[in-house]
Coordinates of C-alpha atoms in Angstrom, one line a residue:
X1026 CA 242.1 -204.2 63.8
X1027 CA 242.5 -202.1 66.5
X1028 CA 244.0 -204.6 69.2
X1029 CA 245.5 -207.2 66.5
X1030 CA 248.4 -209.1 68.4
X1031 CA 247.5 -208.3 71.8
X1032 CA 246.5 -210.8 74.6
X1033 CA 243.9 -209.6 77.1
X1034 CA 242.5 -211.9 79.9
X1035 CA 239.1 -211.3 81.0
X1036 CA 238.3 -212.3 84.5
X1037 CA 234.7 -213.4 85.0
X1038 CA 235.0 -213.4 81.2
X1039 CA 231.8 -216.3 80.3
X1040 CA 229.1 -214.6 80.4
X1041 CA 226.9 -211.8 81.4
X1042 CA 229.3 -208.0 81.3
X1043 CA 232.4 -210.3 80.9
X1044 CA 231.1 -212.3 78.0
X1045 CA 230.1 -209.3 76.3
X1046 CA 233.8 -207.8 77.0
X1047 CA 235.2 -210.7 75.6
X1048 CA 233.5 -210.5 72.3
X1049 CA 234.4 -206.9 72.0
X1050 CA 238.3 -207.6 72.1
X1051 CA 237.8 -210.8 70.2
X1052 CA 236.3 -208.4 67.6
X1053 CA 239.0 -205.6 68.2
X1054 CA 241.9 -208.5 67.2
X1055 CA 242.6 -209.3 70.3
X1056 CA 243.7 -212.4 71.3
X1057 CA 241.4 -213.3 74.6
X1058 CA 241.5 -215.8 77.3
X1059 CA 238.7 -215.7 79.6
X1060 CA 238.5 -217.6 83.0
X1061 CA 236.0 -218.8 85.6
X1062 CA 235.8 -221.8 88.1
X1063 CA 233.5 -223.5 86.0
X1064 CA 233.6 -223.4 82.1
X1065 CA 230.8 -221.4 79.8
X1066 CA 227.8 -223.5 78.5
X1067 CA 229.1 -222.4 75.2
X1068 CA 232.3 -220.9 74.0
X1069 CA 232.8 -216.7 73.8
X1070 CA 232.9 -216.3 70.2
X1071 CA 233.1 -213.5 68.0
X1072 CA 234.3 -212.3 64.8
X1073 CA 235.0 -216.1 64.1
X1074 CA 237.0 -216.1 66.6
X1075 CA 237.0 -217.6 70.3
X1076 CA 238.1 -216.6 73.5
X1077 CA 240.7 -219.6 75.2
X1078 CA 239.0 -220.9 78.6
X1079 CA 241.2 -221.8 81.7
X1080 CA 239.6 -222.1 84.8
X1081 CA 241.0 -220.6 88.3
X1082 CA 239.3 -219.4 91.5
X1083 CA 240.7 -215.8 91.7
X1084 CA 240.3 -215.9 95.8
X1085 CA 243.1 -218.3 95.9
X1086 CA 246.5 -216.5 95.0
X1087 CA 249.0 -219.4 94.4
X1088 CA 246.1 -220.4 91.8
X1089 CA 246.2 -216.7 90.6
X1090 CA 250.0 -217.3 90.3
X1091 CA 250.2 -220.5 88.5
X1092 CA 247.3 -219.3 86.0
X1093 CA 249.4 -216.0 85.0
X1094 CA 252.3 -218.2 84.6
X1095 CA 250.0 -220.3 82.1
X1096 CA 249.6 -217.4 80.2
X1097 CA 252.8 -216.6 80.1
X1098 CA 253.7 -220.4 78.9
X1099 CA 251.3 -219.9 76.7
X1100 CA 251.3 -216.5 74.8
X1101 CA 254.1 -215.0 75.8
X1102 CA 252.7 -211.8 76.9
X1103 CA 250.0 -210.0 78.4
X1104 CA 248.6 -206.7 77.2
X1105 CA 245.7 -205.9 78.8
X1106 CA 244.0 -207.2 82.0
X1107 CA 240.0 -206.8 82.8
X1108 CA 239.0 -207.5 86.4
X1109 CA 235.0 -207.6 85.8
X1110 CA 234.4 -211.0 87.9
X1111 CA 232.4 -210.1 91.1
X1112 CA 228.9 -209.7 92.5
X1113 CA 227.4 -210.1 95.7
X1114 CA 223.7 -211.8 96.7
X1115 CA 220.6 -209.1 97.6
X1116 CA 221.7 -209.3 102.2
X1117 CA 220.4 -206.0 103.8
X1118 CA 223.2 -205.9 106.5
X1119 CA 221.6 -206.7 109.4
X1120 CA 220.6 -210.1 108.1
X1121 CA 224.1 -211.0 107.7
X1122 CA 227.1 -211.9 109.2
X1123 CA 230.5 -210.3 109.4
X1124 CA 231.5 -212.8 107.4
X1125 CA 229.5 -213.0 104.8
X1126 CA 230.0 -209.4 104.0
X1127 CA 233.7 -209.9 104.1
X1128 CA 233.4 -212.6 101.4
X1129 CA 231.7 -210.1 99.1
X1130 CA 234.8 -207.5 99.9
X1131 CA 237.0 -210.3 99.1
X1132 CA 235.2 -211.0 95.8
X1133 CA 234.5 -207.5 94.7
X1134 CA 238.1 -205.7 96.4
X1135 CA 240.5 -208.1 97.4
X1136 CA 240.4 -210.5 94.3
X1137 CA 241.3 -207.4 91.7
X1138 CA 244.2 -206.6 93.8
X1139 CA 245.4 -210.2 93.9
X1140 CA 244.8 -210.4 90.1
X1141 CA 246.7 -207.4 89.2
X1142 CA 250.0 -207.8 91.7
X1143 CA 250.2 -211.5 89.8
X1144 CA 249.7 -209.8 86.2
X1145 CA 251.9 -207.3 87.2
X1146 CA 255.1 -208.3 85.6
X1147 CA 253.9 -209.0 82.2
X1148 CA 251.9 -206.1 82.3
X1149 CA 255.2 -204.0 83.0
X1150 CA 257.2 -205.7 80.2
X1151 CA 254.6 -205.5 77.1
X1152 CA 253.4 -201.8 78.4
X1153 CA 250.1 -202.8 78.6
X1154 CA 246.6 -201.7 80.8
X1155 CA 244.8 -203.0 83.6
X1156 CA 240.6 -202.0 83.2
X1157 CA 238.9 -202.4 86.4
X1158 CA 235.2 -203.1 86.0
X1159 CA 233.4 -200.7 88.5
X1160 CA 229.4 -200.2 88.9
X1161 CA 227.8 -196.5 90.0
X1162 CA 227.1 -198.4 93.1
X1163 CA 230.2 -197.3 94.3
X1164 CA 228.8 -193.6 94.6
X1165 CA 225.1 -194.4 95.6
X1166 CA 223.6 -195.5 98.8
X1167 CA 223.2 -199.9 98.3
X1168 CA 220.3 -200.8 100.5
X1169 CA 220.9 -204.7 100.2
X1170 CA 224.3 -204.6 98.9
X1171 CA 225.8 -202.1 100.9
X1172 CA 229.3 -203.7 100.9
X1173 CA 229.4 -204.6 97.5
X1174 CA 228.8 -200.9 97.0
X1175 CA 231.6 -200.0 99.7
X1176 CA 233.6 -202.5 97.4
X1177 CA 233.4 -201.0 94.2
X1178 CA 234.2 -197.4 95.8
X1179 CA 237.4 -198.7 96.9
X1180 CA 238.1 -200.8 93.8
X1181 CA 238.1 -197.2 92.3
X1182 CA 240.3 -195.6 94.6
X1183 CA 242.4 -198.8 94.4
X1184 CA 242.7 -197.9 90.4
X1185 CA 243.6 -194.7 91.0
X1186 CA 246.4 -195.3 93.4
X1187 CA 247.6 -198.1 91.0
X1188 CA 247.6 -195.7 88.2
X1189 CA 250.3 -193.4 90.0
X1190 CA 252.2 -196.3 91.4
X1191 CA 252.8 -198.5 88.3
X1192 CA 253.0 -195.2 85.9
X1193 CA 254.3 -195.2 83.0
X1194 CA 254.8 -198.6 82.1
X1195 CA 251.2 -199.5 83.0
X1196 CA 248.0 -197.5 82.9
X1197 CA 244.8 -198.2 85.1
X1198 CA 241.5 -197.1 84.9
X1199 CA 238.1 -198.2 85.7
X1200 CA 235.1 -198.2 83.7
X1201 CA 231.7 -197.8 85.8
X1202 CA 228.5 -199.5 84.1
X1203 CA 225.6 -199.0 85.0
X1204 CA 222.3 -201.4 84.2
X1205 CA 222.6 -204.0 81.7
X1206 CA 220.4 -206.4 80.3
X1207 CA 221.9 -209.5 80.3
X1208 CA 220.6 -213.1 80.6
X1209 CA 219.7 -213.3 83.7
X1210 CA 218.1 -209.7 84.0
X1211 CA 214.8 -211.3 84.7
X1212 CA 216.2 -212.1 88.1
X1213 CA 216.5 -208.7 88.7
X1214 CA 213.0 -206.9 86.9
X1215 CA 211.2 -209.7 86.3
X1216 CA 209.7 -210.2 82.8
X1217 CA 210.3 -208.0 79.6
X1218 CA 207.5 -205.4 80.9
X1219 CA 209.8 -205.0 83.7
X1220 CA 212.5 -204.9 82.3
X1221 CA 211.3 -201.9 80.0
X1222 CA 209.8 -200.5 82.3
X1223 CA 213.3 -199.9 84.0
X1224 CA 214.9 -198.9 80.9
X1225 CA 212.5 -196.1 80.5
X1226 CA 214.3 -194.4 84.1
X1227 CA 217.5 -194.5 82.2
X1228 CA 217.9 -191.0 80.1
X1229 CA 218.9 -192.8 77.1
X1230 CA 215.6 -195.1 77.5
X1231 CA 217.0 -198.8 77.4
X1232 CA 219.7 -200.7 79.1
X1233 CA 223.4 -201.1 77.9
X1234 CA 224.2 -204.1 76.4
X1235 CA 227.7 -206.2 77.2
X1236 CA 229.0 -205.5 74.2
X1237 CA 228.7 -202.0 74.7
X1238 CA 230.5 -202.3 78.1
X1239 CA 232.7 -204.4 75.9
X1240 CA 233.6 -201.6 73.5
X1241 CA 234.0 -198.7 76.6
X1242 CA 237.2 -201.5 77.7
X1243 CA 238.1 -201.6 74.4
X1244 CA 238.7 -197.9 73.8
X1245 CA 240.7 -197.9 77.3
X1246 CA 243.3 -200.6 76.8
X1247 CA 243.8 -199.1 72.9
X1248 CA 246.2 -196.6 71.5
X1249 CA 243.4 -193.8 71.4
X1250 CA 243.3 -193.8 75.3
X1251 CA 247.3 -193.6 75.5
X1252 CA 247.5 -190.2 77.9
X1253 CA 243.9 -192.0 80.1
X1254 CA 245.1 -193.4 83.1
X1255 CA 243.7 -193.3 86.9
X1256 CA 240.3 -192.5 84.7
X1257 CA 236.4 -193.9 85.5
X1258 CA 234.8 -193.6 82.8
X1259 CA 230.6 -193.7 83.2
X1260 CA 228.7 -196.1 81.0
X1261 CA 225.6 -195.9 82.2
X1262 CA 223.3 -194.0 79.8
X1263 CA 223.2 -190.8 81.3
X1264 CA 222.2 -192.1 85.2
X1265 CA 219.1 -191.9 87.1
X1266 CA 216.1 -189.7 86.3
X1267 CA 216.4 -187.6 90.4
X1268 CA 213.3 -188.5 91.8
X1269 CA 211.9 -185.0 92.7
X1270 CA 211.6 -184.2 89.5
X1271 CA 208.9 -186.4 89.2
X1272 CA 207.6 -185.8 92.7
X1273 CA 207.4 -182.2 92.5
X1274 CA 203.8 -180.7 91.7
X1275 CA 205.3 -177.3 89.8
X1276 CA 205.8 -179.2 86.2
X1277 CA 202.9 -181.6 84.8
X1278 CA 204.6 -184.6 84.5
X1279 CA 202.3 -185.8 81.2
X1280 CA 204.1 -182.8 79.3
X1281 CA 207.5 -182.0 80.9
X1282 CA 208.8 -185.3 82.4
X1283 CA 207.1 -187.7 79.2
X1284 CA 204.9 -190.1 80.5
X1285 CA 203.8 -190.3 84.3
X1286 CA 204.4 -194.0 84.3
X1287 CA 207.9 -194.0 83.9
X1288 CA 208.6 -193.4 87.8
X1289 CA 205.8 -195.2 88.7
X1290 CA 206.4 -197.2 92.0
X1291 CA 204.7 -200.4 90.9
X1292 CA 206.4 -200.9 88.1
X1293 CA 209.8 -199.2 88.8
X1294 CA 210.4 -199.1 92.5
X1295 CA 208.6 -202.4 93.3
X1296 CA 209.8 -205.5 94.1
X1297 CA 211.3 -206.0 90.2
X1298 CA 213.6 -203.0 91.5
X1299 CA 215.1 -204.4 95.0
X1300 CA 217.9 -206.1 93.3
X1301 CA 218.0 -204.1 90.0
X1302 CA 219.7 -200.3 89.8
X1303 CA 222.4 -201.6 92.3
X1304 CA 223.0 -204.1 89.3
X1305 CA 225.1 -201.2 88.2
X1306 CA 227.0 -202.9 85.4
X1307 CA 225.2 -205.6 83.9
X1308 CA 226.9 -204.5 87.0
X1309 CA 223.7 -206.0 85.5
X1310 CA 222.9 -209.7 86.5
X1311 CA 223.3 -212.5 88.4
X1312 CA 226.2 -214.9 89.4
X1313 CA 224.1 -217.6 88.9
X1314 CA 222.3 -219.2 92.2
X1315 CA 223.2 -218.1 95.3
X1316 CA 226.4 -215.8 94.0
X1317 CA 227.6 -218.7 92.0
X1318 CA 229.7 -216.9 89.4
X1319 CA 231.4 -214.6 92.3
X1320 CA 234.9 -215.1 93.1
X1321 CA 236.2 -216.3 90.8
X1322 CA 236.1 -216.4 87.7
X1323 CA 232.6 -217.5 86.9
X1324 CA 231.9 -220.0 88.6
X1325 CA 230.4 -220.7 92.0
X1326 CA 232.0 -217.6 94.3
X1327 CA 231.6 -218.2 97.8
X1328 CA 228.1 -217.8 99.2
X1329 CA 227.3 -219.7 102.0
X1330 CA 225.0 -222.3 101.5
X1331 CA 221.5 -220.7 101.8
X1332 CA 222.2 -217.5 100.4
X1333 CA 219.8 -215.6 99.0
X1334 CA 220.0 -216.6 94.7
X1335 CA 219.6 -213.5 93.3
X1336 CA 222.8 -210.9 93.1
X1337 CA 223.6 -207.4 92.4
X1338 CA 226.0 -208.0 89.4
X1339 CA 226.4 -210.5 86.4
X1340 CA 229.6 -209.6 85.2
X1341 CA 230.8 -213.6 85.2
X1342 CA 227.6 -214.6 83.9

């Protein structure tokens, strides 16, 4: 297969976007180790094959440290590295404090960085790829999320940057999801009707599914993306439907722009909305209660105690 022999660790890898990743490089050949501060309920499988568990908080770097020299121990090498854990809890800014926004910098920006200076060395010696896992909030306004969203534009730039630095022994580059149905999309659109309802603003209808953000990382840490580096790559169906489109009164929105309901505001813009297209990938779902599957790999992140349970992203799960 396309990846048979190579070892690719998955941050936020056990469930949600990351789970979905996993499977796609445990189908691709890959050999896959996924982490998170708390195992998965049940182990990523696919292909009849499972992804290896170890557990680390990624916002603590000697832990980053001693976990890359695990999989060094272990395998020996290290061909491909996906930073997808992150999220951040629905806060418009004035209801939180400095801090709190800092901790979703440090989950969303700062964690990837510490990730891929520890990965760095095996990375160099097998030639291998790092994969950032971005979300179009980085280029959209995030009314409730607004630093995860300042977050994932720098993780971007930080890709970029990387890709020049570390060229040509290691290429970079980030792919940028937009909504996925995962799990816990349910949290974010409320039940199925909801949840179709918000597919039907995406051009291609639906939302992506984490294997399909699975197979996007998959073509970029493969030979077929050799000369792609300091790339994002959009996965997210084609965007947004721009709302004047359906606002403007020239075109009759029952024959031009397919059914009127599709933009309408109860279904689409209500409150199933307020945590969904910042969702971004999978950049869809939820860490879990109260940003539980944030920092780290999966797990619980770091939201204060009280936080708000529903998030912004459901890479870890």
């Amino acid at each position: 297969m396309e990846l048979d022999g190579r070892v690719a660790v998955v941050t936020g890898g056990t469930r949600g976007v990351g789970a979905g990743i996993a499977r796609a490089f445990l189908a691709a050949g890959a050999d896959v180790v996924v982490c998170a501060r708390r195992p998965p309920d049940a182990p990523v499988a696919s292909a009849g094959r499972t992804a290896r568990f170890l557990p680390v908080d990624l916002r603590d770097p000697a832990a980053v440290e001693d976990f890359f020299a695990e999989i060094a121990r272990r395998h020996g090498r290290l061909d491909v590295l996906v930073n997808n854990a992150g999220g951040a809890p629905y806060r418009l800014l004035r209801d939180g404090a400095p801090v709190r926004h800092a901790r979703v910098l440090e989950l969303n920006l700062v964690a990837p960085l510490t990730v891929s200076l520890a990965a760095h060395g095996l990375l160099h010696a097998a030639r291998g790829c790092v994969v950032m896992v971005g979300s179009v909030s980085a280029t959209r306004p995030s009314p409730g999320t607004a630093a995860y969203g300042a977050a994932k534009a720098g993780l971007e730039n930080l890709a970029r940057s990387m890709a020049v630095e570390w060229a040509p022994e290691v290429r970079v580059n980030t792919i940028v999801p937009g909504m996925v149905r995962t799990e816990l999309s349910h949290l974010h659109y409320g039940d199925a009707q909801g949840i179709a309802a918000v597919g039907r603003t995406v051009p291609l209808g639906r939302l992506a599914e984490p294997d399909e953000i699975g197979d996007a990382a998959v073509f970029l840490a493969s030979g077929r993306a050799a000369y792609i580096s300091g790339a994002s790559l959009l996965v997210h169906g084609g965007g947004e439907r721009p709302a004047f489109l359906d606002a403007a009164t020239v075109n009759d929105a029952a024959t031009v722009n397919g059914p009127a309901t599709v933009n309408d505001a109860a279904t689409v813009n209500g409150p199933a909305t307020v945590n969904g297209p910042a969702v971004g990938p999978g950049e869809p779902t939820a860490h879990g209660p109260g940003m539980a599957g944030g920092a780290g790999a999966g797990g619980s992140a770091g939201t204060p105690a009280g936080a708000p349970t529903r998030t912004t992203d459901d890479k870890e799960g």
